[in-house]
PDB file of C-alpha atoms in Angstrom:
ATOM      1  CA  MET A  14     -20.435 -34.374 -15.303  1.00 93.00           C
ATOM      2  CA  LYS A  15     -20.776 -30.659 -15.732  1.00 97.00           C
ATOM      3  CA  VAL A  16     -19.687 -29.496 -19.188  1.00 98.00           C
ATOM      4  CA  ASN A  17     -19.413 -25.798 -19.970  1.00 98.00           C
ATOM      5  CA  GLY A  18     -21.739 -25.015 -17.089  1.00 97.00           C
ATOM      6  CA  SER A  19     -24.452 -27.543 -17.978  1.00 96.00           C
ATOM      7  CA  VAL A  20     -24.995 -30.812 -16.154  1.00 96.00           C
ATOM      8  CA  GLU A  21     -24.733 -33.650 -18.662  1.00 94.00           C
ATOM      9  CA  SER A  22     -25.777 -37.210 -17.957  1.00 93.00           C
ATOM     10  CA  LEU A  23     -23.889 -39.681 -20.101  1.00 93.00           C
ATOM     11  CA  ASP A  24     -24.102 -43.441 -20.198  1.00 94.00           C
ATOM     12  CA  VAL A  25     -20.754 -44.493 -21.667  1.00 95.00           C
ATOM     13  CA  GLU A  26     -18.744 -47.660 -21.720  1.00 97.00           C
ATOM     14  CA  PRO A  27     -15.715 -47.616 -19.385  1.00 97.00           C
ATOM     15  CA  TRP A  28     -13.274 -47.453 -22.310  1.00 97.00           C
ATOM     16  CA  VAL A  29     -14.732 -44.290 -23.934  1.00 98.00           C
ATOM     17  CA  SER A  30     -12.288 -41.397 -23.837  1.00 98.00           C
ATOM     18  CA  LEU A  31     -13.388 -38.019 -22.568  1.00 98.00           C
ATOM     19  CA  LEU A  32     -12.582 -36.637 -26.015  1.00 98.00           C
ATOM     20  CA  ASP A  33     -14.902 -39.103 -27.735  1.00 98.00           C
ATOM     21  CA  ALA A  34     -17.660 -38.460 -25.184  1.00 98.00           C
ATOM     22  CA  LEU A  35     -17.389 -34.706 -25.730  1.00 98.00           C
ATOM     23  CA  ARG A  36     -17.270 -34.899 -29.528  1.00 98.00           C
ATOM     24  CA  GLU A  37     -19.468 -37.889 -30.348  1.00 97.00           C
ATOM     25  CA  ARG A  38     -21.987 -37.880 -27.498  1.00 97.00           C
ATOM     26  CA  LEU A  39     -22.275 -34.161 -26.734  1.00 98.00           C
ATOM     27  CA  GLY A  40     -21.465 -32.697 -30.158  1.00 98.00           C
ATOM     28  CA  LEU A  41     -18.674 -30.436 -28.866  1.00 98.00           C
ATOM     29  CA  THR A  42     -16.217 -30.304 -31.751  1.00 97.00           C
ATOM     30  CA  GLY A  43     -13.812 -27.698 -30.326  1.00 97.00           C
ATOM     31  CA  PRO A  44     -11.463 -30.295 -28.806  1.00 98.00           C
ATOM     32  CA  LYS A  45      -9.831 -32.011 -31.781  1.00 97.00           C
ATOM     33  CA  LYS A  46      -8.622 -35.545 -32.279  1.00 95.00           C
ATOM     34  CA  GLY A  47      -5.139 -34.867 -33.579  1.00 92.00           C
ATOM     35  CA  CYS A  48      -2.722 -37.625 -32.675  1.00 92.00           C
ATOM     36  CA  ASP A  49      -5.034 -39.500 -30.269  1.00 92.00           C
ATOM     37  CA  GLN A  50      -1.916 -40.289 -28.208  1.00 93.00           C
ATOM     38  CA  GLY A  51      -1.535 -37.213 -25.979  1.00 92.00           C
ATOM     39  CA  ALA A  52       1.372 -35.786 -27.960  1.00 94.00           C
ATOM     40  CA  CYS A  53      -0.170 -32.845 -29.836  1.00 96.00           C
ATOM     41  CA  GLY A  54      -2.507 -31.117 -27.359  1.00 96.00           C
ATOM     42  CA  ALA A  55      -5.300 -30.451 -29.880  1.00 97.00           C
ATOM     43  CA  CYS A  56      -7.702 -32.197 -27.475  1.00 98.00           C
ATOM     44  CA  THR A  57      -6.791 -30.062 -24.440  1.00 98.00           C
ATOM     45  CA  VAL A  58      -9.709 -29.148 -22.168  1.00 98.00           C
ATOM     46  CA  LEU A  59      -9.943 -27.915 -18.592  1.00 98.00           C
ATOM     47  CA  ALA A  60     -11.018 -30.325 -15.858  1.00 98.00           C
ATOM     48  CA  ASP A  61     -11.817 -28.403 -12.682  1.00 98.00           C
ATOM     49  CA  GLY A  62      -9.633 -25.636 -14.129  1.00 97.00           C
ATOM     50  CA  MET A  63      -6.623 -27.892 -14.796  1.00 97.00           C
ATOM     51  CA  ARG A  64      -5.564 -28.606 -18.367  1.00 97.00           C
ATOM     52  CA  ILE A  65      -5.704 -32.212 -19.526  1.00 98.00           C
ATOM     53  CA  ASN A  66      -5.392 -34.135 -22.764  1.00 98.00           C
ATOM     54  CA  SER A  67      -8.925 -35.427 -23.154  1.00 98.00           C
ATOM     55  CA  CYS A  68      -7.832 -38.176 -25.558  1.00 98.00           C
ATOM     56  CA  LEU A  69      -5.923 -39.830 -22.686  1.00 97.00           C
ATOM     57  CA  ALA A  70      -8.702 -39.472 -20.109  1.00 98.00           C
ATOM     58  CA  LEU A  71     -11.553 -41.897 -19.659  1.00 98.00           C
ATOM     59  CA  ALA A  72     -14.941 -40.195 -19.514  1.00 97.00           C
ATOM     60  CA  VAL A  73     -15.964 -42.231 -16.452  1.00 97.00           C
ATOM     61  CA  GLN A  74     -13.043 -40.733 -14.504  1.00 96.00           C
ATOM     62  CA  TYR A  75     -14.637 -37.303 -14.766  1.00 97.00           C
ATOM     63  CA  ASP A  76     -18.030 -38.141 -13.317  1.00 94.00           C
ATOM     64  CA  GLY A  77     -19.042 -35.218 -11.112  1.00 94.00           C
ATOM     65  CA  ARG A  78     -16.224 -32.988 -12.382  1.00 97.00           C
ATOM     66  CA  GLU A  79     -16.380 -29.653 -14.193  1.00 98.00           C
ATOM     67  CA  ILE A  80     -15.172 -29.862 -17.800  1.00 98.00           C
ATOM     68  CA  THR A  81     -14.606 -26.748 -19.885  1.00 98.00           C
ATOM     69  CA  THR A  82     -14.044 -26.959 -23.622  1.00 98.00           C
ATOM     70  CA  ILE A  83     -13.330 -24.026 -25.917  1.00 98.00           C
ATOM     71  CA  GLU A  84     -17.097 -23.721 -26.446  1.00 98.00           C
ATOM     72  CA  GLY A  85     -17.438 -22.741 -22.780  1.00 98.00           C
ATOM     73  CA  VAL A  86     -14.508 -20.323 -22.707  1.00 98.00           C
ATOM     74  CA  ALA A  87     -14.891 -16.557 -22.548  1.00 96.00           C
ATOM     75  CA  HIS A  88     -11.328 -15.335 -21.964  1.00 97.00           C
ATOM     76  CA  PRO A  89      -9.144 -12.436 -23.147  1.00 97.00           C
ATOM     77  CA  LEU A  90      -6.797 -14.995 -24.725  1.00 97.00           C
ATOM     78  CA  GLN A  91      -9.275 -15.506 -27.538  1.00 97.00           C
ATOM     79  CA  GLU A  92      -9.015 -11.890 -28.681  1.00 97.00           C
ATOM     80  CA  ALA A  93      -5.265 -11.874 -28.024  1.00 96.00           C
ATOM     81  CA  PHE A  94      -4.786 -14.879 -30.333  1.00 96.00           C
ATOM     82  CA  VAL A  95      -6.540 -12.926 -33.089  1.00 96.00           C
ATOM     83  CA  ARG A  96      -4.659  -9.706 -32.334  1.00 95.00           C
ATOM     84  CA  HIS A  97      -1.243 -11.431 -32.353  1.00 95.00           C
ATOM     85  CA  ASP A  98      -1.970 -13.866 -35.201  1.00 94.00           C
ATOM     86  CA  GLY A  99      -1.643 -16.818 -32.841  1.00 94.00           C
ATOM     87  CA  PHE A 100      -3.373 -19.155 -35.250  1.00 88.00           C
ATOM     88  CA  GLN A 101      -3.329 -19.972 -38.918  1.00 88.00           C
ATOM     89  CA  CYS A 102      -5.394 -22.992 -39.899  1.00 90.00           C
ATOM     90  CA  GLY A 103      -7.077 -22.977 -36.479  1.00 91.00           C
ATOM     91  CA  TYR A 104      -6.990 -26.734 -35.919  1.00 94.00           C
ATOM     92  CA  CYS A 105      -4.883 -26.529 -32.747  1.00 95.00           C
ATOM     93  CA  THR A 106      -6.249 -23.184 -31.563  1.00 96.00           C
ATOM     94  CA  SER A 107      -8.921 -24.498 -29.195  1.00 97.00           C
ATOM     95  CA  GLY A 108      -6.385 -26.755 -27.455  1.00 97.00           C
ATOM     96  CA  GLN A 109      -3.798 -23.964 -27.401  1.00 97.00           C
ATOM     97  CA  ILE A 110      -6.234 -21.551 -25.743  1.00 98.00           C
ATOM     98  CA  CYS A 111      -7.453 -24.070 -23.160  1.00 98.00           C
ATOM     99  CA  SER A 112      -3.861 -25.046 -22.423  1.00 98.00           C
ATOM    100  CA  ALA A 113      -2.815 -21.395 -22.086  1.00 97.00           C
ATOM    101  CA  ILE A 114      -5.654 -20.724 -19.623  1.00 98.00           C
ATOM    102  CA  GLY A 115      -4.553 -23.707 -17.532  1.00 97.00           C
ATOM    103  CA  MET A 116      -0.887 -22.739 -17.852  1.00 96.00           C
ATOM    104  CA  LEU A 117      -1.519 -19.199 -16.628  1.00 97.00           C
ATOM    105  CA  ALA A 118      -3.424 -20.620 -13.632  1.00 96.00           C
ATOM    106  CA  GLU A 119      -0.560 -23.026 -12.886  1.00 95.00           C
ATOM    107  CA  HIS A 120       1.951 -20.179 -13.015  1.00 94.00           C
ATOM    108  CA  ALA A 121      -0.243 -17.967 -10.818  1.00 93.00           C
ATOM    109  CA  ALA A 122      -0.432 -20.821  -8.279  1.00 94.00           C
ATOM    110  CA  GLY A 123       3.372 -20.966  -8.159  1.00 92.00           C
ATOM    111  CA  MET A 124       3.746 -24.307  -9.898  1.00 92.00           C
ATOM    112  CA  PRO A 125       7.286 -24.473 -11.343  1.00 89.00           C
ATOM    113  CA  SER A 126       8.338 -25.675 -14.784  1.00 89.00           C
ATOM    114  CA  ALA A 127      11.629 -27.065 -16.069  1.00 87.00           C
ATOM    115  CA  VAL A 128      12.909 -23.527 -16.748  1.00 87.00           C
ATOM    116  CA  THR A 129      11.509 -21.648 -13.764  1.00 83.00           C
ATOM    117  CA  GLU A 130      14.127 -19.256 -12.420  1.00 80.00           C
ATOM    118  CA  SER A 131      11.931 -16.638 -10.798  1.00 77.00           C
ATOM    119  CA  GLY A 132       8.289 -15.853 -10.277  1.00 79.00           C
ATOM    120  CA  GLU A 133       8.253 -13.879 -13.519  1.00 84.00           C
ATOM    121  CA  LEU A 134       6.556 -15.242 -16.607  1.00 91.00           C
ATOM    122  CA  SER A 135       9.171 -15.049 -19.354  1.00 92.00           C
ATOM    123  CA  GLU A 136       8.978 -16.076 -23.002  1.00 93.00           C
ATOM    124  CA  ALA A 137      11.136 -19.103 -22.179  1.00 92.00           C
ATOM    125  CA  GLU A 138       8.750 -20.019 -19.379  1.00 93.00           C
ATOM    126  CA  VAL A 139       5.714 -19.763 -21.684  1.00 95.00           C
ATOM    127  CA  ARG A 140       7.423 -21.808 -24.401  1.00 95.00           C
ATOM    128  CA  GLU A 141       8.337 -24.548 -21.914  1.00 94.00           C
ATOM    129  CA  ARG A 142       4.903 -24.640 -20.313  1.00 95.00           C
ATOM    130  CA  MET A 143       3.170 -24.748 -23.707  1.00 96.00           C
ATOM    131  CA  SER A 144       5.531 -27.333 -25.217  1.00 94.00           C
ATOM    132  CA  GLY A 145       2.865 -30.050 -25.095  1.00 92.00           C
ATOM    133  CA  ASN A 146       0.750 -28.207 -27.658  1.00 93.00           C
ATOM    134  CA  LEU A 147       1.892 -28.490 -31.263  1.00 93.00           C
ATOM    135  CA  CYS A 148       1.049 -26.142 -34.133  1.00 92.00           C
ATOM    136  CA  ARG A 149       1.782 -27.495 -37.581  1.00 90.00           C
ATOM    137  CA  CYS A 150       1.442 -24.013 -39.088  1.00 90.00           C
ATOM    138  CA  GLY A 151       4.212 -22.643 -36.889  1.00 90.00           C
ATOM    139  CA  ALA A 152       2.236 -19.840 -35.212  1.00 92.00           C
ATOM    140  CA  TYR A 153       4.318 -20.211 -32.041  1.00 94.00           C
ATOM    141  CA  ASN A 154       5.559 -16.605 -31.954  1.00 94.00           C
ATOM    142  CA  GLY A 155       1.996 -15.276 -32.145  1.00 95.00           C
ATOM    143  CA  ILE A 156       0.834 -17.739 -29.496  1.00 96.00           C
ATOM    144  CA  VAL A 157       3.606 -16.688 -27.112  1.00 96.00           C
ATOM    145  CA  ASP A 158       2.907 -13.004 -27.833  1.00 96.00           C
ATOM    146  CA  ALA A 159      -0.818 -13.498 -27.126  1.00 96.00           C
ATOM    147  CA  ILE A 160      -0.109 -15.231 -23.811  1.00 97.00           C
ATOM    148  CA  MET A 161       2.449 -12.623 -22.766  1.00 96.00           C
ATOM    149  CA  ASP A 162      -0.005  -9.848 -23.677  1.00 96.00           C
ATOM    150  CA  VAL A 163      -2.776 -11.350 -21.530  1.00 96.00           C
ATOM    151  CA  ALA A 164      -0.290 -11.934 -18.701  1.00 94.00           C
ATOM    152  CA  GLY A 165       0.510  -8.206 -18.777  1.00 90.00           C
ATOM    153  CA  LYS A 166       3.979  -8.683 -20.224  1.00 83.00           C
ATOM    154  CA  ASP A 167       5.201  -6.728 -23.213  1.00 73.00           C
ATOM    155  CA  PRO A 168       5.215  -9.074 -26.219  1.00 66.00           C
ATOM    156  CA  ARG A 169       8.068  -8.618 -28.637  1.00 62.00           C
TER     157      ARG A 169
END
């Protein structure tokens, strides 16, 4: 698989999660093992540009695919998260940023969400689309503001 632009050859058992392969075999500690059940989003990475919960994915499923973790991200969202205080402890931040990158791509591609009413990216739309990423510190307002800022919308 290609990880953050580098081709990586891994010999893993079929039951090894993508998250464990990234963290334990490749030393990439940006994706976090939060709940290990796909509920928190701390493990979110991009697979061929689409956001996935790496704790629910088997590494062998991603043979030949492009995986991007926070270590391979260079995106305006990173500075926006700092500018809008979209993090506190930072544990969920890497998953939040990867998820936001994928979410913005989904929206740009016209993929609807449960609250889609128009083509505009509203705060409600961002909140719905990011609902799979939890922040125990409660930095949600800053996260939404950062995403809206990068999307060219006026944050609160």
